[in-house]
Tab-separated table of C-alpha atoms and ligand atoms in Angstrom:
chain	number	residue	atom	x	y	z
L	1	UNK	CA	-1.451	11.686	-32.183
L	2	UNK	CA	1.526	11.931	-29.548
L	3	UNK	CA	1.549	9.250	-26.901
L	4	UNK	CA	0.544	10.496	-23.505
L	5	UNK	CA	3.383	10.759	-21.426
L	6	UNK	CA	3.334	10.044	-17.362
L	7	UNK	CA	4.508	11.896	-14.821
L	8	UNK	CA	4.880	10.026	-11.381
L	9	UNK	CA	6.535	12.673	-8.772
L	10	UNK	CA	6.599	10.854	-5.894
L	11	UNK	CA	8.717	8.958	-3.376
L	12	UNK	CA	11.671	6.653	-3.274
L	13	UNK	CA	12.473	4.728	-0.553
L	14	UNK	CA	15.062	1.754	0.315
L	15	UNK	CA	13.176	-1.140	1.912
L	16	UNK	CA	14.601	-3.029	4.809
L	17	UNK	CA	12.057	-5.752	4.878
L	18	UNK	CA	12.226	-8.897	7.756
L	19	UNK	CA	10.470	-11.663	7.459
L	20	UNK	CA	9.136	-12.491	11.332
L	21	UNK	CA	6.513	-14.633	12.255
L	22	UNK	CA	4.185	-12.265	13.700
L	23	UNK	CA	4.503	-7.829	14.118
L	24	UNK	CA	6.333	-7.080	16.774
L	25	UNK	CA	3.790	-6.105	19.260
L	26	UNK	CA	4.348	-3.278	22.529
L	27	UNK	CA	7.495	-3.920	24.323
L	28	UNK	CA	8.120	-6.558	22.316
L	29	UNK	CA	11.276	-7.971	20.985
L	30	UNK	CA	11.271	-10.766	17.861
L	31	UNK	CA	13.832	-12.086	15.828
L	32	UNK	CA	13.518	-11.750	12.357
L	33	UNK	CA	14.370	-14.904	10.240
L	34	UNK	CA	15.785	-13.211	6.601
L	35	UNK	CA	16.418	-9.569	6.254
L	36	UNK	CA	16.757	-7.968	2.553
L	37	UNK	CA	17.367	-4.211	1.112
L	38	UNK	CA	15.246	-3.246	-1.434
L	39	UNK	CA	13.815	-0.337	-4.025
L	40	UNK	CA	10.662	0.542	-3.236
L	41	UNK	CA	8.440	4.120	-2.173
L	42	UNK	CA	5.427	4.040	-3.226
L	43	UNK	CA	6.163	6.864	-6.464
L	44	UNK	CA	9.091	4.460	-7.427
L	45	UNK	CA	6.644	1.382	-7.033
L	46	UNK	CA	3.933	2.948	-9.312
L	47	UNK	CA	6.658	4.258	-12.023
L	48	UNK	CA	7.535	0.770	-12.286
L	49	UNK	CA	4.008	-0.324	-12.722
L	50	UNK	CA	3.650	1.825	-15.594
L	51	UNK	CA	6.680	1.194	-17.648
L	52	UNK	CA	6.353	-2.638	-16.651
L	53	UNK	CA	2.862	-1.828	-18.295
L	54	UNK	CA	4.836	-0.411	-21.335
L	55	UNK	CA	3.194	3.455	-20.452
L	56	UNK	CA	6.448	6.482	-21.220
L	57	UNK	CA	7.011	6.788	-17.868
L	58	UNK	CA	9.105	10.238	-16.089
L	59	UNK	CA	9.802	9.793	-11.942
L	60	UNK	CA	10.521	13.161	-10.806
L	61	UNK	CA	11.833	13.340	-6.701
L	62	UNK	CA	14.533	12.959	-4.796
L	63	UNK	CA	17.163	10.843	-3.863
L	64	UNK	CA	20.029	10.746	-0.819
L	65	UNK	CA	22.763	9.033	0.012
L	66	UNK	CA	22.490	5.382	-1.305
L	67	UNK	CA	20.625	7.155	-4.478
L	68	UNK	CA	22.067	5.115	-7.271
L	69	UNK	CA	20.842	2.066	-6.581
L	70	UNK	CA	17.146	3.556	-6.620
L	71	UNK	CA	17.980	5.580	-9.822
L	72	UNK	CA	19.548	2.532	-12.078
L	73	UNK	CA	16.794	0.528	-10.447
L	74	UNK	CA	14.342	2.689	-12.607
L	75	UNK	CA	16.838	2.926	-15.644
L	76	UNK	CA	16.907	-1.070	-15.204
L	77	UNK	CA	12.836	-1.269	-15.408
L	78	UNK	CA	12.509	1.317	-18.179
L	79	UNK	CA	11.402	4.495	-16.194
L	80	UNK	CA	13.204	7.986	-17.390
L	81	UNK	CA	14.887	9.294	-14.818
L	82	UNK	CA	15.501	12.490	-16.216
L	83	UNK	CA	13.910	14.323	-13.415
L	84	UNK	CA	15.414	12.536	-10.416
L	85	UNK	CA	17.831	15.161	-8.420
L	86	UNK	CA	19.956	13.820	-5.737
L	87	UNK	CA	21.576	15.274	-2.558
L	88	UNK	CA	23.546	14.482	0.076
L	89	UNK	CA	21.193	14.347	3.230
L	90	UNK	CA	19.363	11.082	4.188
L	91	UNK	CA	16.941	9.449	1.627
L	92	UNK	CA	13.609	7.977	2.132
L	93	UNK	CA	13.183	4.331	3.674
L	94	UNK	CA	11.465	2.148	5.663
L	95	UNK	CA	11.518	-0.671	7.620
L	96	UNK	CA	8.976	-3.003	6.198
L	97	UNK	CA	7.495	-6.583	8.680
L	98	UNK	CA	6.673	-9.238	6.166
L	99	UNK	CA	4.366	-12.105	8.726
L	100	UNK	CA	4.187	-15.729	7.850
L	101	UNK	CA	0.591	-14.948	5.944
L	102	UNK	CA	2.160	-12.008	3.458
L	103	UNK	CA	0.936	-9.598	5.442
L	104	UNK	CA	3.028	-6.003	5.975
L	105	UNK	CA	3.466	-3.670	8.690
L	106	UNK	CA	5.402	-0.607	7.503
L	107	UNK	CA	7.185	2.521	9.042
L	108	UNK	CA	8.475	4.888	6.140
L	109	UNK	CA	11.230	7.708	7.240
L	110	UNK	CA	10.673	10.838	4.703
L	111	UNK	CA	14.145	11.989	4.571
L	112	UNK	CA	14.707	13.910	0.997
L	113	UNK	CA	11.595	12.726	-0.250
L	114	UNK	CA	9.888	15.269	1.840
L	115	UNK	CA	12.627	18.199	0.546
L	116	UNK	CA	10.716	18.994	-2.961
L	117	UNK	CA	11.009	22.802	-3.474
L	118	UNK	CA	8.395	24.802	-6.003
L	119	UNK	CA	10.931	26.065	-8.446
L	120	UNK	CA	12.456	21.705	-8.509
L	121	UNK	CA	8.466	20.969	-9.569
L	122	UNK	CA	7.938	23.977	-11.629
L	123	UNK	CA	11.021	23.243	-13.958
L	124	UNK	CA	9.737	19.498	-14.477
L	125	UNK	CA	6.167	20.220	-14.808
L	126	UNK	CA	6.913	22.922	-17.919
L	127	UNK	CA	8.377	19.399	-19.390
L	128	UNK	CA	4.739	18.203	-19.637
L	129	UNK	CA	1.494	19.136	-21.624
L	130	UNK	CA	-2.654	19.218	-21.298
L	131	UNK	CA	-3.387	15.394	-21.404
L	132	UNK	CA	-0.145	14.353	-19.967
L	133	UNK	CA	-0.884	12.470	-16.462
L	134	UNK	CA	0.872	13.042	-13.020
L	135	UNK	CA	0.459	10.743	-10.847
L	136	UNK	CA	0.734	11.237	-7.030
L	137	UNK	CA	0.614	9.784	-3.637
L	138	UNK	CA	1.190	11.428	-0.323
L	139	UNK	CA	4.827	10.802	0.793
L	140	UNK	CA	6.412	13.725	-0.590
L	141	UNK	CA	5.692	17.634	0.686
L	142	UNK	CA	4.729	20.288	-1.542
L	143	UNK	CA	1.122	18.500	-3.224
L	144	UNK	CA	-0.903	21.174	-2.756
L	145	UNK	CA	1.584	23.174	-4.751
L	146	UNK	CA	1.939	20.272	-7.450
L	147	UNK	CA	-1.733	19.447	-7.866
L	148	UNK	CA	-2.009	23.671	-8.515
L	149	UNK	CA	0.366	23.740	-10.993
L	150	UNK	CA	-0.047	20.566	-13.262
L	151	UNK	CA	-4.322	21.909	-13.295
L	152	UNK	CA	-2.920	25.046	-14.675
L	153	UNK	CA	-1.080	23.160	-17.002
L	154	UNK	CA	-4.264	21.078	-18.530
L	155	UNK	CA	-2.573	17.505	-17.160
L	156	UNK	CA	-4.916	14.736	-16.081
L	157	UNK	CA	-4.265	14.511	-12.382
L	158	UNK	CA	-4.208	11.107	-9.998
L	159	UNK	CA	-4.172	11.340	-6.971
L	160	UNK	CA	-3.284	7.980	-4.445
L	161	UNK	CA	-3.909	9.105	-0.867
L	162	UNK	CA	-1.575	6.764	0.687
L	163	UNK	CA	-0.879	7.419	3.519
L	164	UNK	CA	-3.709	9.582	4.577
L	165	UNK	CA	-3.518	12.334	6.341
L	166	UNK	CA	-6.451	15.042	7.243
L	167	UNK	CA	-4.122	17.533	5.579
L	168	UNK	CA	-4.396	16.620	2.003
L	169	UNK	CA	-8.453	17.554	2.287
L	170	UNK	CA	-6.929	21.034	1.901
L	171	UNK	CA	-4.602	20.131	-0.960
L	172	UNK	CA	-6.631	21.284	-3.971
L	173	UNK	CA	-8.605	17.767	-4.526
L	174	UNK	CA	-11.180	19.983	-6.422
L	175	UNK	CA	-8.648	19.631	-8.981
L	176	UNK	CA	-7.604	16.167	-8.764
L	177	UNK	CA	-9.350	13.646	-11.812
L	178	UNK	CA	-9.206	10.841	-10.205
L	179	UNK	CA	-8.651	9.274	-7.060
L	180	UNK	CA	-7.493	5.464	-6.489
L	181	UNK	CA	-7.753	4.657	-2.899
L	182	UNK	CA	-7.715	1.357	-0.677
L	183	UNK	CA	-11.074	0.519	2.021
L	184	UNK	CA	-8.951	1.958	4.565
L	185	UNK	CA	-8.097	4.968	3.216
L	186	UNK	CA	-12.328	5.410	2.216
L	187	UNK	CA	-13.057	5.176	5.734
L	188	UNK	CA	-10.157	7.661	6.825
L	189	UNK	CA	-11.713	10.126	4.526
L	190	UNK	CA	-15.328	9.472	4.545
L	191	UNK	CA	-16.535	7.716	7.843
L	192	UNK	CA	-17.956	4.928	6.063
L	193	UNK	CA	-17.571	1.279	5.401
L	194	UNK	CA	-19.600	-0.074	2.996
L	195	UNK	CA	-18.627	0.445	-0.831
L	196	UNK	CA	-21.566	1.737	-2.195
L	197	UNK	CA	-22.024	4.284	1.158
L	198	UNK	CA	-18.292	5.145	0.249
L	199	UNK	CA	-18.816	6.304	-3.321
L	200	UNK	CA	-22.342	7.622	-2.615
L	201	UNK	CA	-20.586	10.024	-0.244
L	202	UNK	CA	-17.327	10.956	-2.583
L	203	UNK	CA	-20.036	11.749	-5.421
L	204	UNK	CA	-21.612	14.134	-2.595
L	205	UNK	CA	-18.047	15.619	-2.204
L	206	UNK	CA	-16.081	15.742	-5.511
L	207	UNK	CA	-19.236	15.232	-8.761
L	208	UNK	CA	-16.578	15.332	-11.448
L	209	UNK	CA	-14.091	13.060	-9.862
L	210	UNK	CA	-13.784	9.132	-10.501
L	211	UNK	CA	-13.016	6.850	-7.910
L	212	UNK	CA	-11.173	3.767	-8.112
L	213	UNK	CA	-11.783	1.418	-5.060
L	214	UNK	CA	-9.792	-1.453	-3.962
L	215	UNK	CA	-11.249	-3.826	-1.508
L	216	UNK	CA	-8.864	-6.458	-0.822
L	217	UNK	CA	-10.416	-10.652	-1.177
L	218	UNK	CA	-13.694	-8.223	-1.977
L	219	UNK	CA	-12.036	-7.351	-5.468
L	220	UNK	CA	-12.134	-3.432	-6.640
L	221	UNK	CA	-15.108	-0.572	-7.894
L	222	UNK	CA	-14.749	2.206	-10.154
L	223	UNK	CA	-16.824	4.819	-10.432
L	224	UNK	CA	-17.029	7.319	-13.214
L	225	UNK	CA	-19.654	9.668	-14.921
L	226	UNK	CA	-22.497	8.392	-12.516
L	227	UNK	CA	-21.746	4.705	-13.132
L	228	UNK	CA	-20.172	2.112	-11.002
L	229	UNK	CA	-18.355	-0.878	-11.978
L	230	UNK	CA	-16.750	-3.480	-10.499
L	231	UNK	CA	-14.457	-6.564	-10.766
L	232	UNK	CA	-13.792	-9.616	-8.423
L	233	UNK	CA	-10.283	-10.274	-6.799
L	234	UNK	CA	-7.631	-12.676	-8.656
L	235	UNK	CA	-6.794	-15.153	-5.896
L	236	UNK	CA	-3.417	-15.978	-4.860
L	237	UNK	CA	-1.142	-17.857	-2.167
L	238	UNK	CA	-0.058	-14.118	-0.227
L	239	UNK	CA	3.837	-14.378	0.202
L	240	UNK	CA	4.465	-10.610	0.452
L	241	UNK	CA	1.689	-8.249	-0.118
L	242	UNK	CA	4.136	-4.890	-0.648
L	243	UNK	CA	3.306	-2.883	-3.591
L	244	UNK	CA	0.073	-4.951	-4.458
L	245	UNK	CA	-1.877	-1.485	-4.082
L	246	UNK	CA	0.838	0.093	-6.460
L	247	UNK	CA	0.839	-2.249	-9.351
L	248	UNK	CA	-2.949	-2.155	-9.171
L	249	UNK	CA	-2.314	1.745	-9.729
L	250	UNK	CA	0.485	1.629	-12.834
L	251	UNK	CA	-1.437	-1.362	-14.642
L	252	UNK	CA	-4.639	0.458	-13.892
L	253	UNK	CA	-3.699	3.563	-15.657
L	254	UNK	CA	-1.787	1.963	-17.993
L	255	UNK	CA	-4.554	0.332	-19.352
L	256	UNK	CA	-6.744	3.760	-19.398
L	257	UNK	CA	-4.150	5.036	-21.372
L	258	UNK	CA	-3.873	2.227	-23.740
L	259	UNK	CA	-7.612	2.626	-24.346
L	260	UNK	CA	-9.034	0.301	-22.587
L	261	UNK	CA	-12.490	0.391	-20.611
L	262	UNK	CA	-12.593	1.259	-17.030
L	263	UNK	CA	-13.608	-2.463	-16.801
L	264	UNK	CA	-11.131	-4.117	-18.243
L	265	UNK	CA	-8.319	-1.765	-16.708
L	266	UNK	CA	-9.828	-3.116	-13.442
L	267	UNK	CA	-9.900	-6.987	-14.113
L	268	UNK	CA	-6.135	-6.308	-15.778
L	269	UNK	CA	-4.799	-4.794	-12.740
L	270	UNK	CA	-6.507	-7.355	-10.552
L	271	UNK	CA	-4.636	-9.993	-12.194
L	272	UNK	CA	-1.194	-8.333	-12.003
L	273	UNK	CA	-1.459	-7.044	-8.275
L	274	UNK	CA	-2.229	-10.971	-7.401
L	275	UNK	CA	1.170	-11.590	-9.605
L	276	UNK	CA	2.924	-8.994	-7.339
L	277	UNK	CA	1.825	-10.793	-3.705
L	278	UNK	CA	3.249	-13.699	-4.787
L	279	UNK	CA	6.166	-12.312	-5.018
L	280	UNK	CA	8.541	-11.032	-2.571
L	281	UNK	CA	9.601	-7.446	-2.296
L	282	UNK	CA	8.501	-4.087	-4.103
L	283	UNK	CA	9.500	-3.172	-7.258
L	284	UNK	CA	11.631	-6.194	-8.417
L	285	UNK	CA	8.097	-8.186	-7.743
L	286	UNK	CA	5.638	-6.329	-10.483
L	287	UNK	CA	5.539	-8.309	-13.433
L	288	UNK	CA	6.264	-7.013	-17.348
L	289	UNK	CA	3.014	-6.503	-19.453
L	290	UNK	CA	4.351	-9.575	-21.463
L	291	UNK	CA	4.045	-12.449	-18.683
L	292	UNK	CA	0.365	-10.617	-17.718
L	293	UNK	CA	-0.413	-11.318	-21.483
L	294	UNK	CA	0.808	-14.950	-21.549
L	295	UNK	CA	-0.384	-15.829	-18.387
L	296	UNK	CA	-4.397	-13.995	-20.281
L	297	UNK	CA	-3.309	-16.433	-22.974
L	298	UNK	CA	-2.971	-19.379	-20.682
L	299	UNK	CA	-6.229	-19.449	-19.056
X	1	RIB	O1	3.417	0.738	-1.117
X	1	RIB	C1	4.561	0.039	-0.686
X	1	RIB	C2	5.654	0.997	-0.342
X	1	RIB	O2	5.250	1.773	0.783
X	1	RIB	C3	6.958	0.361	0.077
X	1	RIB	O3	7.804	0.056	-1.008
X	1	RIB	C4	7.528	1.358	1.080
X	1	RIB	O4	8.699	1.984	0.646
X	1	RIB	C5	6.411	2.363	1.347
X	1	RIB	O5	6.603	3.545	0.707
């Protein structure tokens, strides 16, 4: 059997992240005390994740000017980058508030991210078969497009909803296999607040589509073929808690795709997303499938 190949076709943004003691608040002006430039987007995040996780991973997007560093970034962490184009306007980035308690406030500028064109994402997806998973989260343009396409095609479809927006209810998420999504993003799209009222109401919605529910210090749910499941959260000391929700996704799948149980995947990518907020930064912060295994080993 061929190994199942991922597709992440998503964003790719430079970080500026400050460290400051609190957000910045109305009218308010605070110094920051450390500034650093990083990779990050939440598409390059999650490609990480997965080839960290040791999944064949393809990032498909775009890149502008200061593009290499993102793209040998990826070559650096294992992720093919055969499907990266680059241009000359501005790239994607944001400016990224780290508080004293980990916590992140973040503004993201779309820039080429949001300049994906149908014929760009028909040429990559005819690289990729029934079975093959795309991955996707909503800072790019063009999903509706994408998710038609890659269901025509057969390919196991993930969607992240991050950041929501009341435009990607008309995006095709008929289509879409499963959906990972954080508490916040639940009650954007479903008006309620409690877990089980949450997945009650997406198995109202979408029947055939799994849900995988993060829930912060309340650990994470996952919900497929009419049962739920659920692990606790791995605690940490929070120093930065950027890209926790995207490791969780790459291990996650990973996992699924290693043939693991929903269960396990869950507990796995529990552990690893706690690795990541003790980190700082994005990318550089997610952790290689061989320290998760040693640190399994260890306790
Ligand atoms: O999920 C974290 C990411 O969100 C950051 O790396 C930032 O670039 C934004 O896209």
């Amino acid at each position: 059997m061929t190994e199942k190949k991922v597709l992440v076709y998503g964003s790719l943004n430079l970080d500026h992240v400050y460290s400051v003691d609190h957000f910045a608040g109305p009218g308010e002006t605070i110094p920051a005390r450390d500034m650093k430039v990083s990779c990050g987007g939440k598409g390059l995040n999650q490609a990480v994740a997965f080839a960290k996780a040791g999944a064949q991973t393809y990032l498909a997007g775009k890149t502008g000017s200061g593009g290499d560093l993102l793209r040998d970034t990826c070559r650096e962490y294992g992720v093919h980058t055969d499907y990266l184009k680059s241009c000359s306007e501005p790239g994607g980035h944001a400016v990224i508030q780290v508080d004293a308690q980990g916590q992140n406030s973040i503004i993201i500028f779309g820039g080429t991210n949001r300049m994906q064109t149908e014929e760009e994402i028909s040429r990559v997806l005819e690289q990729f078969d029934g079975g093959d998973f795309l991955i996707l989260q909503n800072e790019i343009n063009n999903l509706p497009y994408l998710i038609q396409r890659a269901h025509e095609r057969g390919m196991e479809i993930v969607l992240n909803p991050s950041p929501w927006e009341e435009s990607l209810r008309s995006c095709g998420l008929e289509q879409v296999s499963w959906l990972i999504l954080n508490e916040v993003e639940a009650f954007q799209m479903t008006g309620e607040q409690e877990p089980e009222a949450v997945l009650d109401q997406f198995r109202r919605m979408y029947p055939d589509m799994k849900i995988v529910l993060t829930l912060g210090e309340d650990g994470s749910m996952c919900q497929s073929s009419g049962l739920c499941l659920s692990a606790p959260c791995v605690r940490t000391r929070a120093v930065d808690t950027t890209a926790a929700g995207d490791t969780f996704t790459g291990y996650f799948f990973a996992e699924i795709l290693r043939g693991r149980t929903e269960e396990q995947a869950l507990r796995t990518a529990s552990q690893v997303a706690a690795i990541t907020v003790s980190r700082r930064g994005a990318a550089a912060a997610i952790p290689y499938l061989r320290e998760v295994l040693d640190e399994q080993e260890r306790n």
